[in-house]
Coordinates of C-alpha atoms in Angstrom, one line a residue:
Chain A
X1 CA 15.2 11.1 12.6
X2 CA 15.8 10.0 16.1
X3 CA 14.3 7.2 18.1
X4 CA 13.3 9.7 20.7
X5 CA 10.7 11.3 18.4
X6 CA 8.9 8.0 18.2
X7 CA 8.6 7.6 21.9
X8 CA 6.1 9.1 24.2
X9 CA 7.1 11.1 27.2
X10 CA 6.7 9.3 30.4
X11 CA 3.3 9.6 31.9
X12 CA 3.2 11.9 34.9
X13 CA 3.8 10.4 38.3
X14 CA 0.6 9.2 39.9
X15 CA -0.2 10.6 43.3
X16 CA 0.3 7.9 45.9
X17 CA -3.1 6.2 46.5
X18 CA -3.7 3.0 48.5
X19 CA -3.3 0.0 46.3
X20 CA -6.9 -1.3 46.8
X21 CA -8.3 1.9 45.4
X22 CA -6.3 1.4 42.2
X23 CA -7.9 -2.1 41.8
X24 CA -11.4 -0.9 42.4
X25 CA -12.2 0.3 38.9
X26 CA -10.8 -2.8 37.1
X27 CA -12.6 -5.1 39.5
X28 CA -15.9 -3.2 39.0
X29 CA -15.4 -3.4 35.2
X30 CA -14.6 -7.1 35.4
X31 CA -17.8 -7.7 37.4
X32 CA -19.8 -5.7 34.9
X33 CA -18.3 -7.6 32.0
X34 CA -18.9 -10.9 33.8
X35 CA -22.7 -10.3 34.2
X36 CA -23.0 -8.9 30.7
X37 CA -24.0 -12.1 28.9
X38 CA -26.8 -12.6 31.4
X39 CA -28.1 -9.1 30.9
X40 CA -27.7 -9.3 27.1
X41 CA -29.6 -12.6 26.8
X42 CA -32.3 -11.2 29.1
X43 CA -32.7 -8.2 26.8
X44 CA -32.5 -10.4 23.6
X45 CA -29.2 -8.9 22.6
X46 CA -27.4 -12.2 22.2
X47 CA -25.6 -10.9 19.2
X48 CA -23.6 -8.5 21.3
X49 CA -22.1 -11.3 23.5
X50 CA -20.0 -12.3 20.5
X51 CA -19.2 -8.7 19.8
X52 CA -18.0 -8.0 23.3
X53 CA -15.9 -11.2 23.2
X54 CA -14.2 -10.0 20.1
X55 CA -13.6 -6.6 21.7
X56 CA -12.0 -8.3 24.7
X57 CA -9.7 -10.4 22.5
X58 CA -8.6 -7.4 20.3
X59 CA -8.1 -5.4 23.6
X60 CA -5.7 -8.1 24.6
X61 CA -3.7 -7.8 21.3
X62 CA -3.7 -4.0 21.6
X63 CA -2.5 -4.2 25.2
X64 CA 0.4 -6.4 24.1
X65 CA 1.3 -3.9 21.4
X66 CA 1.1 -1.1 23.9
X67 CA 3.5 -3.0 26.1
X68 CA 6.3 -2.9 23.5
X69 CA 5.2 0.3 21.8
X70 CA 4.2 2.5 24.7
X71 CA 6.4 1.1 27.4
X72 CA 9.2 -0.2 25.2
X73 CA 9.3 2.4 22.5
X74 CA 9.2 -0.3 19.7
X75 CA 6.7 0.8 17.1
X76 CA 6.0 -2.5 15.4
X77 CA 3.8 -2.5 12.3
X78 CA 3.3 -6.2 12.1
X79 CA 1.5 -7.2 15.2
X80 CA -1.4 -8.7 13.3
X81 CA 1.0 -11.2 11.8
X82 CA 1.6 -12.8 15.2
X83 CA -2.2 -12.9 15.8
X84 CA -2.4 -14.7 12.5
X85 CA 0.2 -17.2 13.6
X86 CA -1.8 -18.0 16.7
X87 CA -5.0 -18.2 14.7
X88 CA -3.6 -20.6 12.1
X89 CA -2.0 -22.7 14.9
X90 CA -5.5 -23.4 16.0
X91 CA -6.6 -24.3 12.5
X92 CA -3.6 -26.5 11.7
X93 CA -3.6 -28.3 15.1
X94 CA -7.4 -28.9 15.0
X95 CA -7.1 -30.2 11.5
X96 CA -4.3 -32.6 12.7
X97 CA -6.6 -33.9 15.4
X98 CA -5.8 -31.9 18.5
X99 CA -9.0 -31.3 20.3
X100 CA -8.1 -29.7 23.7
X101 CA -8.4 -25.9 23.6
X102 CA -5.8 -25.6 26.3
X103 CA -3.2 -27.5 24.3
X104 CA -4.1 -25.7 21.1
X105 CA -4.0 -22.2 22.7
X106 CA -0.8 -23.0 24.5
X107 CA 0.8 -24.2 21.3
X108 CA -0.5 -21.0 19.5
X109 CA 1.3 -18.9 22.1
X110 CA 4.5 -20.9 21.8
X111 CA 4.5 -20.7 18.0
X112 CA 3.7 -17.0 18.0
X113 CA 6.5 -16.4 20.5
X114 CA 8.9 -18.3 18.3
X115 CA 7.9 -16.2 15.3
X116 CA 8.2 -13.0 17.3
X117 CA 11.6 -14.0 18.6
X118 CA 12.9 -14.7 15.0
X119 CA 11.4 -11.4 13.6
X120 CA 12.6 -9.4 16.6
X121 CA 16.1 -10.8 16.5
X122 CA 16.6 -9.3 13.0
X123 CA 14.3 -6.3 13.3
X124 CA 15.8 -5.0 16.5
X125 CA 19.1 -4.3 14.7
X126 CA 17.3 -1.3 13.1
X127 CA 15.6 1.7 14.7
X128 CA 12.8 4.2 14.2
X129 CA 11.1 4.1 10.8
X130 CA 13.4 1.3 9.6
X131 CA 12.1 -0.8 12.5
X132 CA 8.5 0.0 11.5
X133 CA 9.2 -1.1 8.0
X134 CA 11.1 -4.2 8.7
X135 CA 8.4 -5.5 11.1
X136 CA 5.9 -4.7 8.3
X137 CA 8.0 -6.7 5.9
X138 CA 8.1 -9.8 8.1
X139 CA 4.3 -9.5 8.7
X140 CA 3.7 -9.3 5.0
X141 CA 5.8 -12.4 4.4
X142 CA 3.8 -14.2 7.0
X143 CA 0.6 -13.0 5.3
X144 CA 1.6 -14.4 2.0
X145 CA 2.8 -17.7 3.5
X146 CA -0.8 -18.2 4.8
X147 CA -2.3 -17.0 1.5
X148 CA -0.3 -19.7 -0.3
X149 CA -1.4 -22.5 2.1
X150 CA -4.1 -23.8 -0.2
X151 CA -4.8 -26.8 1.9
X152 CA -6.0 -24.4 4.6
X153 CA -8.2 -22.3 2.2
X154 CA -5.5 -19.9 0.9
X155 CA -7.0 -16.5 0.3
X156 CA -10.6 -17.6 1.1
X157 CA -9.8 -18.7 4.7
X158 CA -10.7 -21.8 6.5
X159 CA -13.8 -22.6 8.6
X160 CA -13.2 -24.7 11.7
X161 CA -15.7 -27.6 11.7
X162 CA -15.7 -27.7 15.5
X163 CA -14.4 -25.5 18.3
X164 CA -11.6 -26.9 20.4
X165 CA -12.9 -28.7 23.6
X166 CA -12.5 -26.8 26.9
X167 CA -13.0 -29.8 29.2
X168 CA -13.8 -29.2 32.9
X169 CA -17.4 -29.6 32.1
X170 CA -17.3 -26.4 30.0
X171 CA -19.0 -26.3 26.5
X172 CA -17.2 -24.1 24.0
X173 CA -20.1 -24.2 21.7
X174 CA -22.2 -22.4 24.3
X175 CA -21.7 -18.7 23.6
X176 CA -21.7 -17.3 27.1
X177 CA -19.4 -20.1 28.4
X178 CA -16.8 -19.3 25.8
X179 CA -17.3 -15.6 26.6
X180 CA -16.5 -16.2 30.3
X181 CA -13.5 -18.3 29.6
X182 CA -12.2 -15.6 27.2
X183 CA -12.9 -12.9 29.8
X184 CA -11.1 -14.8 32.5
X185 CA -8.0 -15.4 30.2
X186 CA -8.0 -11.8 29.0
X187 CA -8.3 -10.4 32.6
X188 CA -5.5 -12.7 33.8
X189 CA -3.1 -11.8 31.0
X190 CA -3.9 -8.1 31.2
X191 CA -3.2 -8.2 34.9
X192 CA 0.0 -10.0 34.3
X193 CA 1.1 -7.6 31.6
X194 CA 0.4 -4.8 34.0
X195 CA 2.6 -6.5 36.6
X196 CA 5.3 -6.9 34.0
X197 CA 5.2 -3.2 33.2
X198 CA 5.6 -2.3 36.9
X199 CA 8.4 -4.9 37.4
X200 CA 12.1 -4.2 37.2
X201 CA 12.0 -5.7 33.7
X202 CA 9.3 -3.1 32.8
X203 CA 11.4 -0.3 34.3
X204 CA 14.5 -1.4 32.4
X205 CA 12.4 -1.4 29.2
X206 CA 11.1 2.1 29.8
X207 CA 14.7 3.2 30.5
X208 CA 15.7 1.8 27.1
X209 CA 12.8 3.6 25.5
X210 CA 13.9 6.9 27.0
X211 CA 17.7 6.5 26.5
X212 CA 19.1 3.3 25.1
X213 CA 22.7 4.5 25.1
X214 CA 22.6 5.3 28.8
X215 CA 21.0 1.9 29.7
X216 CA 23.7 0.2 27.7
X217 CA 26.4 2.1 29.5
X218 CA 24.8 1.1 32.8
X219 CA 25.3 -2.5 31.8
X220 CA 21.8 -3.5 30.8
X221 CA 21.6 -6.1 28.0
X222 CA 19.5 -3.7 25.9
X223 CA 19.1 -6.0 22.9
X224 CA 18.1 -9.0 24.9
X225 CA 15.6 -7.1 27.1
X226 CA 13.9 -5.7 24.0
X227 CA 13.9 -9.1 22.3
X228 CA 12.4 -10.6 25.4
X229 CA 9.6 -8.0 25.5
X230 CA 9.0 -8.4 21.8
X231 CA 8.7 -12.1 22.1
X232 CA 6.3 -11.8 25.1
X233 CA 4.1 -9.4 23.2
X234 CA 4.2 -11.8 20.2
X235 CA 3.0 -14.7 22.5
X236 CA 0.1 -12.6 23.9
X237 CA -0.9 -11.5 20.3
X238 CA -0.7 -15.2 19.4
X239 CA -3.1 -16.0 22.2
X240 CA -5.4 -13.3 21.0
X241 CA -5.4 -14.7 17.5
X242 CA -6.1 -18.2 18.8
X243 CA -9.0 -16.9 20.9
X244 CA -10.3 -15.0 17.9
X245 CA -10.1 -18.1 15.7
X246 CA -11.8 -20.2 18.3
X247 CA -14.7 -17.8 18.7
X248 CA -15.2 -17.0 15.1
X249 CA -14.6 -20.6 14.0
X250 CA -13.1 -19.0 10.9
X251 CA -9.6 -17.8 10.0
X252 CA -8.4 -16.0 6.9
X253 CA -5.2 -14.3 5.9
X254 CA -7.2 -11.0 5.8
X255 CA -6.9 -10.8 9.6
X256 CA -3.1 -10.4 9.3
X257 CA -3.1 -7.9 6.5
X258 CA -0.9 -4.9 7.2
X259 CA -3.9 -2.6 7.6
X260 CA -4.9 -4.7 10.6
X261 CA -1.5 -4.1 12.1
X262 CA -1.9 -0.4 11.4
X263 CA -5.4 -0.5 13.0
X264 CA -3.9 -2.0 16.2
X265 CA -1.4 0.9 16.3
X266 CA -4.2 3.3 15.8
X267 CA -6.2 1.7 18.7
X268 CA -3.2 2.0 21.0
X269 CA -2.5 5.7 20.1
X270 CA -6.2 6.6 20.3
X271 CA -6.5 4.9 23.7
X272 CA -3.2 6.3 25.0
X273 CA 0.3 5.2 24.2
X274 CA 2.1 4.0 27.2
X275 CA -0.9 4.5 29.4
X276 CA -2.1 1.6 31.6
X277 CA -5.4 1.2 29.9
X278 CA -4.5 2.7 26.6
X279 CA -4.6 -0.5 24.5
X280 CA -7.9 -1.9 25.8
X281 CA -9.6 1.5 25.8
X282 CA -8.6 2.3 22.3
X283 CA -9.7 -1.2 21.0
X284 CA -13.1 -0.8 22.7
X285 CA -13.7 2.7 21.4
X286 CA -12.5 1.9 17.8
X287 CA -14.5 -1.4 17.5
X288 CA -17.6 0.1 19.1
X289 CA -17.5 3.1 16.7
X290 CA -16.9 0.8 13.7
X291 CA -19.9 -1.3 14.7
X292 CA -22.1 1.7 15.3
X293 CA -21.1 3.5 12.0
X294 CA -21.5 0.3 9.9
X295 CA -25.1 0.1 11.1
X296 CA -25.9 3.5 9.7
X297 CA -23.8 4.0 6.6
X298 CA -21.8 2.3 3.9
X299 CA -19.3 5.1 4.2
X300 CA -18.1 4.3 7.7
X301 CA -14.4 4.8 6.9
X302 CA -14.8 8.5 6.4
X303 CA -16.0 9.5 9.9
X304 CA -13.4 7.2 11.4
X305 CA -10.7 8.9 9.3
X306 CA -11.8 12.3 10.4
X307 CA -11.8 11.1 14.0
X308 CA -8.2 9.9 13.5
X309 CA -7.1 13.2 12.1
X310 CA -8.8 15.1 14.9
X311 CA -7.2 12.8 17.5
X312 CA -3.7 13.2 16.0
X313 CA -4.2 17.0 16.0
X314 CA -5.9 17.7 19.2
X315 CA -5.5 14.7 21.5
X316 CA -2.1 13.2 20.6
X317 CA -1.7 11.5 24.0
X318 CA -4.9 9.6 23.6
X319 CA -8.2 9.2 25.4
X320 CA -6.6 7.8 28.6
X321 CA -4.6 11.0 28.9
X322 CA -7.8 13.1 28.5
X323 CA -9.4 11.1 31.3
X324 CA -6.3 11.7 33.5
X325 CA -6.6 15.4 32.9
X326 CA -10.2 15.4 33.9
X327 CA -9.5 13.5 37.0
X328 CA -6.8 15.9 38.0
X329 CA -8.9 19.0 37.4
X330 CA -11.7 17.5 39.4
X331 CA -9.4 16.7 42.3
Chain B
X1 CA 15.6 -20.2 -20.7
X2 CA 14.6 -18.1 -23.7
X3 CA 16.8 -14.9 -23.7
X4 CA 14.0 -12.9 -25.5
X5 CA 11.6 -13.8 -22.7
X6 CA 14.1 -12.8 -20.1
X7 CA 14.7 -9.5 -21.8
X8 CA 11.0 -8.8 -22.0
X9 CA 10.5 -9.5 -18.3
X10 CA 13.4 -7.3 -17.4
X11 CA 11.8 -4.5 -19.4
X12 CA 8.6 -5.0 -17.5
X13 CA 10.5 -5.0 -14.2
X14 CA 12.2 -1.7 -15.2
X15 CA 8.9 -0.1 -16.1
X16 CA 7.3 -1.1 -12.8
X17 CA 10.5 0.1 -11.0
X18 CA 10.3 3.5 -12.7
X19 CA 6.7 4.0 -11.7
X20 CA 7.6 3.0 -8.1
X21 CA 10.4 5.6 -8.3
X22 CA 7.9 8.3 -9.3
X23 CA 5.9 7.5 -6.2
X24 CA 8.8 6.9 -3.9
X25 CA 10.6 10.2 -4.9
X26 CA 7.8 12.4 -3.4
X27 CA 7.6 10.2 -0.4
X28 CA 11.3 10.2 0.4
X29 CA 11.7 13.9 -0.3
X30 CA 8.9 14.8 2.1
X31 CA 10.3 12.4 4.7
X32 CA 13.9 13.4 4.2
X33 CA 13.3 17.1 4.4
X34 CA 10.4 17.7 6.7
X35 CA 10.6 14.4 8.6
X36 CA 6.9 13.8 7.8
X37 CA 5.7 10.3 7.4
X38 CA 3.0 10.7 4.8
X39 CA 1.0 7.5 4.5
X40 CA -1.6 9.3 2.3
X41 CA 0.8 9.6 -0.6
X42 CA -0.7 6.5 -2.2
X43 CA -4.1 8.2 -2.1
X44 CA -2.7 11.0 -4.3
X45 CA -1.6 8.2 -6.7
X46 CA -5.2 6.9 -6.6
X47 CA -6.7 10.3 -7.3
X48 CA -4.4 10.7 -10.3
X49 CA -5.4 7.4 -11.7
X50 CA -9.2 8.0 -11.2
X51 CA -9.1 11.5 -12.7
X52 CA -7.0 10.3 -15.7
X53 CA -9.3 7.4 -16.4
X54 CA -12.4 9.5 -16.3
X55 CA -11.0 12.4 -18.4
X56 CA -9.6 10.0 -20.9
X57 CA -13.0 8.3 -21.4
X58 CA -14.8 11.7 -21.6
X59 CA -12.4 13.7 -23.8
X60 CA -10.9 10.9 -25.8
X61 CA -7.4 12.4 -25.4
X62 CA -4.8 10.6 -23.3
X63 CA -2.5 13.6 -23.1
X64 CA -5.3 15.9 -21.9
X65 CA -6.2 13.2 -19.3
X66 CA -2.7 13.1 -17.9
X67 CA -2.4 16.8 -17.7
X68 CA -5.8 17.2 -16.0
X69 CA -5.0 14.4 -13.6
X70 CA -1.7 16.0 -12.6
X71 CA -3.4 19.4 -12.2
X72 CA -6.3 18.1 -10.2
X73 CA -4.0 16.1 -7.9
X74 CA -1.8 19.1 -7.3
X75 CA -4.9 21.1 -6.3
X76 CA -5.9 18.3 -3.9
X77 CA -2.3 18.1 -2.5
X78 CA -2.1 21.9 -2.0
X79 CA -5.4 21.7 -0.1
X80 CA -4.1 18.8 2.0
X81 CA -0.8 20.7 2.7
X82 CA -2.6 23.9 3.8
X83 CA -5.3 22.2 5.9
X84 CA -3.4 19.3 7.5
X85 CA 0.3 18.6 6.6
X86 CA 1.4 22.0 7.9
X87 CA 0.1 21.2 11.3
X88 CA 2.1 17.9 11.4
X89 CA 5.6 19.4 10.9
X90 CA 7.6 18.8 14.0
X91 CA 5.1 16.4 15.5
X92 CA 6.2 12.9 16.3
X93 CA 5.9 10.2 13.6
X94 CA 3.1 8.5 15.3
X95 CA 0.9 11.5 15.1
X96 CA 1.8 11.8 11.4
X97 CA 1.1 8.1 10.8
X98 CA -2.3 8.4 12.7
X99 CA -3.4 11.6 10.8
X100 CA -2.3 10.4 7.3
X101 CA -3.9 6.9 8.0
X102 CA -7.0 8.9 8.7
X103 CA -6.6 10.7 5.3
X104 CA -6.4 7.3 3.6
X105 CA -9.7 6.3 5.2
X106 CA -11.4 9.6 4.1
X107 CA -9.9 9.4 0.6
X108 CA -11.0 5.9 0.0
X109 CA -14.6 6.7 1.0
X110 CA -14.6 9.9 -0.9
X111 CA -13.5 8.2 -4.1
X112 CA -16.1 5.5 -3.5
X113 CA -18.8 8.2 -3.2
X114 CA -17.8 9.8 -6.4
X115 CA -16.9 6.8 -8.6
X116 CA -18.7 4.0 -6.9
X117 CA -17.3 0.9 -5.3
X118 CA -16.5 -1.1 -8.5
X119 CA -13.2 -0.6 -10.5
X120 CA -13.2 2.0 -13.2
X121 CA -12.1 1.2 -16.8
X122 CA -8.9 2.9 -17.8
X123 CA -8.5 2.4 -21.5
X124 CA -5.1 2.2 -23.3
X125 CA -4.8 5.1 -25.7
X126 CA -5.8 3.9 -29.2
X127 CA -2.6 5.0 -30.9
X128 CA -0.5 3.0 -28.4
X129 CA -2.5 -0.1 -28.2
X130 CA -0.5 -2.1 -30.7
X131 CA 2.8 -3.9 -30.2
X132 CA 6.2 -2.6 -31.5
X133 CA 8.8 -5.0 -32.9
X134 CA 11.8 -4.1 -30.7
X135 CA 13.9 -6.6 -32.6
X136 CA 13.2 -9.8 -34.5
X137 CA 11.1 -12.0 -32.4
X138 CA 10.2 -9.5 -29.6
X139 CA 7.0 -7.6 -30.1
X140 CA 6.6 -5.3 -27.1
X141 CA 3.4 -3.4 -26.1
X142 CA 4.0 0.2 -27.3
X143 CA 2.1 1.6 -24.3
X144 CA 4.5 -0.1 -21.9
X145 CA 7.4 1.3 -23.9
X146 CA 6.0 4.9 -23.6
X147 CA 5.5 4.4 -19.8
X148 CA 9.1 3.3 -19.6
X149 CA 10.3 6.3 -21.6
X150 CA 8.2 8.7 -19.6
X151 CA 9.7 7.2 -16.4
X152 CA 13.3 7.6 -17.6
X153 CA 12.6 11.1 -18.7
X154 CA 11.0 12.2 -15.5
X155 CA 13.7 10.5 -13.4
X156 CA 16.3 12.3 -15.4
X157 CA 14.6 15.7 -15.0
X158 CA 14.2 15.0 -11.3
X159 CA 17.9 14.1 -11.1
X160 CA 18.8 17.4 -12.8
X161 CA 16.5 19.3 -10.5
X162 CA 17.8 17.8 -7.3
X163 CA 21.5 17.7 -8.1
X164 CA 22.0 20.6 -10.5
X165 CA 19.6 23.4 -9.6
X166 CA 19.4 26.0 -6.8
X167 CA 16.2 24.5 -5.6
X168 CA 17.8 21.1 -5.5
X169 CA 20.7 22.5 -3.5
X170 CA 18.2 23.8 -0.9
X171 CA 16.4 20.5 -0.9
X172 CA 19.5 18.6 -0.3
X173 CA 20.6 21.0 2.4
X174 CA 17.3 20.6 4.1
X175 CA 17.4 16.9 3.8
X176 CA 20.8 16.4 5.2
X177 CA 20.6 18.9 8.1
X178 CA 17.4 20.8 8.3
X179 CA 18.4 22.9 11.4
X180 CA 21.7 24.0 9.8
X181 CA 19.9 24.8 6.6
X182 CA 17.4 27.0 8.4
X183 CA 20.3 28.8 10.2
X184 CA 21.8 29.5 6.9
X185 CA 18.7 31.3 5.8
X186 CA 16.9 28.6 3.8
X187 CA 13.1 28.8 4.2
X188 CA 12.7 25.1 4.6
X189 CA 9.0 25.5 5.1
X190 CA 8.5 27.1 1.8
X191 CA 10.7 24.7 0.0
X192 CA 8.8 21.9 1.6
X193 CA 5.4 23.1 0.3
X194 CA 6.9 23.1 -3.2
X195 CA 8.4 19.6 -2.7
X196 CA 5.0 18.3 -1.4
X197 CA 3.2 19.5 -4.5
X198 CA 6.0 18.3 -6.7
X199 CA 5.8 14.8 -5.1
X200 CA 2.0 14.9 -5.6
X201 CA 2.3 15.6 -9.3
X202 CA 4.8 12.7 -9.7
X203 CA 2.4 10.4 -7.9
X204 CA -0.5 11.6 -10.0
X205 CA 1.6 11.1 -13.2
X206 CA 2.4 7.5 -12.1
X207 CA -1.3 7.0 -11.4
X208 CA -2.3 8.3 -14.8
X209 CA 0.3 6.1 -16.6
X210 CA -0.3 3.0 -14.5
X211 CA -4.1 3.2 -14.8
X212 CA -4.3 1.3 -18.1
X213 CA -1.9 -1.4 -16.8
X214 CA -3.6 -2.1 -13.4
X215 CA -7.1 -2.1 -11.9
X216 CA -8.2 1.5 -11.1
X217 CA -10.0 0.8 -7.8
X218 CA -10.5 1.9 -4.3
X219 CA -7.5 0.7 -2.2
X220 CA -5.0 0.9 -5.1
X221 CA -3.3 3.7 -3.1
X222 CA -2.6 1.4 -0.2
X223 CA -1.4 -1.5 -2.3
X224 CA 1.2 0.7 -4.1
X225 CA 2.1 2.5 -0.8
X226 CA 3.9 -0.5 0.7
X227 CA 6.2 -1.2 -2.3
X228 CA 7.0 2.6 -2.4
X229 CA 7.8 2.6 1.3
X230 CA 9.9 -0.5 0.8
X231 CA 11.8 1.4 -2.0
X232 CA 12.6 4.4 0.2
X233 CA 13.7 2.3 3.1
X234 CA 16.0 0.1 1.0
X235 CA 17.4 3.2 -0.7
X236 CA 17.9 5.1 2.5
X237 CA 15.3 7.6 3.6
X238 CA 15.7 11.1 2.1
X239 CA 18.0 9.9 -0.7
X240 CA 16.6 10.4 -4.3
X241 CA 19.5 8.5 -5.8
X242 CA 18.9 5.7 -3.3
X243 CA 15.2 5.6 -4.2
X244 CA 16.1 5.3 -7.9
X245 CA 18.4 2.4 -7.4
X246 CA 16.1 0.7 -4.9
X247 CA 13.1 1.2 -7.2
X248 CA 14.8 -0.5 -10.1
X249 CA 16.0 -3.2 -7.8
X250 CA 12.5 -3.8 -6.4
X251 CA 11.0 -3.7 -9.8
X252 CA 13.4 -6.3 -11.1
X253 CA 13.3 -8.5 -8.1
X254 CA 9.5 -8.4 -8.1
X255 CA 9.4 -9.4 -11.8
X256 CA 12.0 -12.1 -11.4
X257 CA 10.0 -13.5 -8.4
X258 CA 6.8 -13.5 -10.4
X259 CA 8.1 -14.7 -13.8
X260 CA 11.1 -17.0 -13.1
X261 CA 11.0 -18.4 -9.6
X262 CA 7.7 -20.3 -10.3
X263 CA 9.3 -21.8 -13.5
X264 CA 12.4 -22.7 -11.5
X265 CA 10.4 -24.4 -8.8
X266 CA 8.3 -26.3 -11.3
X267 CA 11.4 -27.6 -12.9
X268 CA 13.0 -28.8 -9.6
X269 CA 10.1 -29.6 -7.1
X270 CA 7.1 -31.9 -7.2
X271 CA 4.2 -30.1 -8.9
X272 CA 1.9 -29.8 -5.8
X273 CA 4.7 -28.2 -3.7
X274 CA 5.7 -25.9 -6.6
X275 CA 2.1 -24.8 -7.1
X276 CA 1.9 -23.7 -3.5
X277 CA 5.3 -22.1 -3.3
X278 CA 5.2 -20.3 -6.7
X279 CA 2.8 -17.5 -5.8
X280 CA 4.5 -17.2 -2.4
X281 CA 7.9 -16.5 -3.9
X282 CA 6.3 -13.9 -6.2
X283 CA 4.7 -12.0 -3.4
X284 CA 7.5 -12.3 -0.8
X285 CA 10.6 -11.6 -3.0
X286 CA 10.3 -7.8 -2.4
X287 CA 10.0 -8.1 1.3
X288 CA 12.8 -10.7 1.6
X289 CA 15.0 -8.2 -0.3
X290 CA 14.2 -5.4 2.1
X291 CA 14.8 -7.6 5.2
X292 CA 18.1 -8.8 3.7
X293 CA 19.2 -5.2 2.9
X294 CA 18.2 -3.9 6.3
X295 CA 19.9 -6.6 8.2
X296 CA 23.2 -5.8 6.5
X297 CA 22.7 -2.0 6.2
X298 CA 20.2 -1.0 8.9
X299 CA 19.8 2.5 7.5
X300 CA 19.4 1.6 3.8
X301 CA 21.8 1.6 0.9
X302 CA 22.3 5.4 0.4
X303 CA 21.3 6.9 3.7
X304 CA 21.2 10.7 3.4
X305 CA 21.9 10.9 7.1
X306 CA 24.9 8.6 7.4

């Protein structure tokens, strides 16, 4: 098995368009998401504010996975583990008396980055399926570490008595306020991830994905670049976990079970591996379908499973690629 | 420490290891030869366990139950091969992971529809329910002994098949260099279909035998899949010998982690800390073993593709 079989082919070159036109759609989307809580409460659909907030957070985690998997060629089956580290950082720090959300979230990112650096340092010695499995192993170890922490609820999870305090006159217990803060953070980090992908660092990463041997021969520090990307993605996943814990006021080891990591991979692939919007798109589609199906049937796994099989067979490049094709044929 | 207790635990570990080997063998052959990452292999194990439990209760005969379970699972596997797996050859691993993860979701819900969401009773056969006195002071459950024996027998047969038969030669040729094997006239595709079905029957056998020892429930396929994947990765993907050694290693390490590490911790650490760490050691031992092996040998112990 070769590393090449795990990596997507580079997306086709985009035709040159003025930069402001590329920003139009994201900005429109951002505006729509920003007014959503107002519309939702006007229509009496307050429940969906929390749902969309969750989608935003998971989209962030999926985007960070897409960064290392789609652009860096590192198929990591343990990303939910870093989300878990971030989530438990919120629990442990809040329990120890830290109240500021910014401190707690920042610490969650740092701790998740540390965990990712350690895991990456060992895992990046391997390749392909072995890399998939060793990242899984470390995530499972993290999972059982948190299962064994009985002072934080062990298997049953832990309910936060209070949400961390946002300060600046913002009330985290007010659902729309937390939503807007999360939206701003997610938008900021997504923008920043996009910039990182387009930077020299991102280009080197994509070069390593396509041909690591050549990049090494050209003098790039392949291992260090991959490790840096892996650590970055871990930090972003940690932030996502911390935001999830803050919003739900509840954390349990179940959120870092290996099937959650697999679901994140599934989201990225469905959305479009190595596509700009692949991660967020896949997360939104998957969670929306899950929510809609759960409403109608107890057997909601089955249609999702069939959808997955169909995607793998007929749209292996994901939904973002389908949208690309449509756009090109319309042009 | 009591040597009889140690021996008993080692037997338990070997039994678990042999069952893992039955599952891992199919997984590693399919991966080694066709380069297909089949996450749904655990679902075949689950189907085997459910069918065996049901037939056993209905017919009263354990032997019939095992046979029917293997036959039914082979039929399901053949259907899966024809409708789905065939289209996944030559695709990248992510597409395979995606599709077979989809199969897991479908299989879990299908089983839930047929048998309901709660676990199913899988009785121990009556004539095997008593203990056997292995030697003075060690009564051992006779059913576990039969499982152990069956595992050794099947592992031996598989060894003969892979290493000393014409089919095995083709299998090994396909696993070490598929392209060359095809050039030499081996119909790797056809060999694979046979291997896939063989792997399914081994998984079903493991499911039928493990049923009385563990909970027969939805999701049991996923919980056995991870240890089986750990086994094939430690052994080196595509190597049946590697899978055998690694399965025994994982079985023993898992048992040691569960039975002895908590005792050791309790003897050396304050009780509160030991109570927290004990279960952790039990669960983590297998993964720590894999991480350790892979950091020294990044392609497993007996990599077929050196």
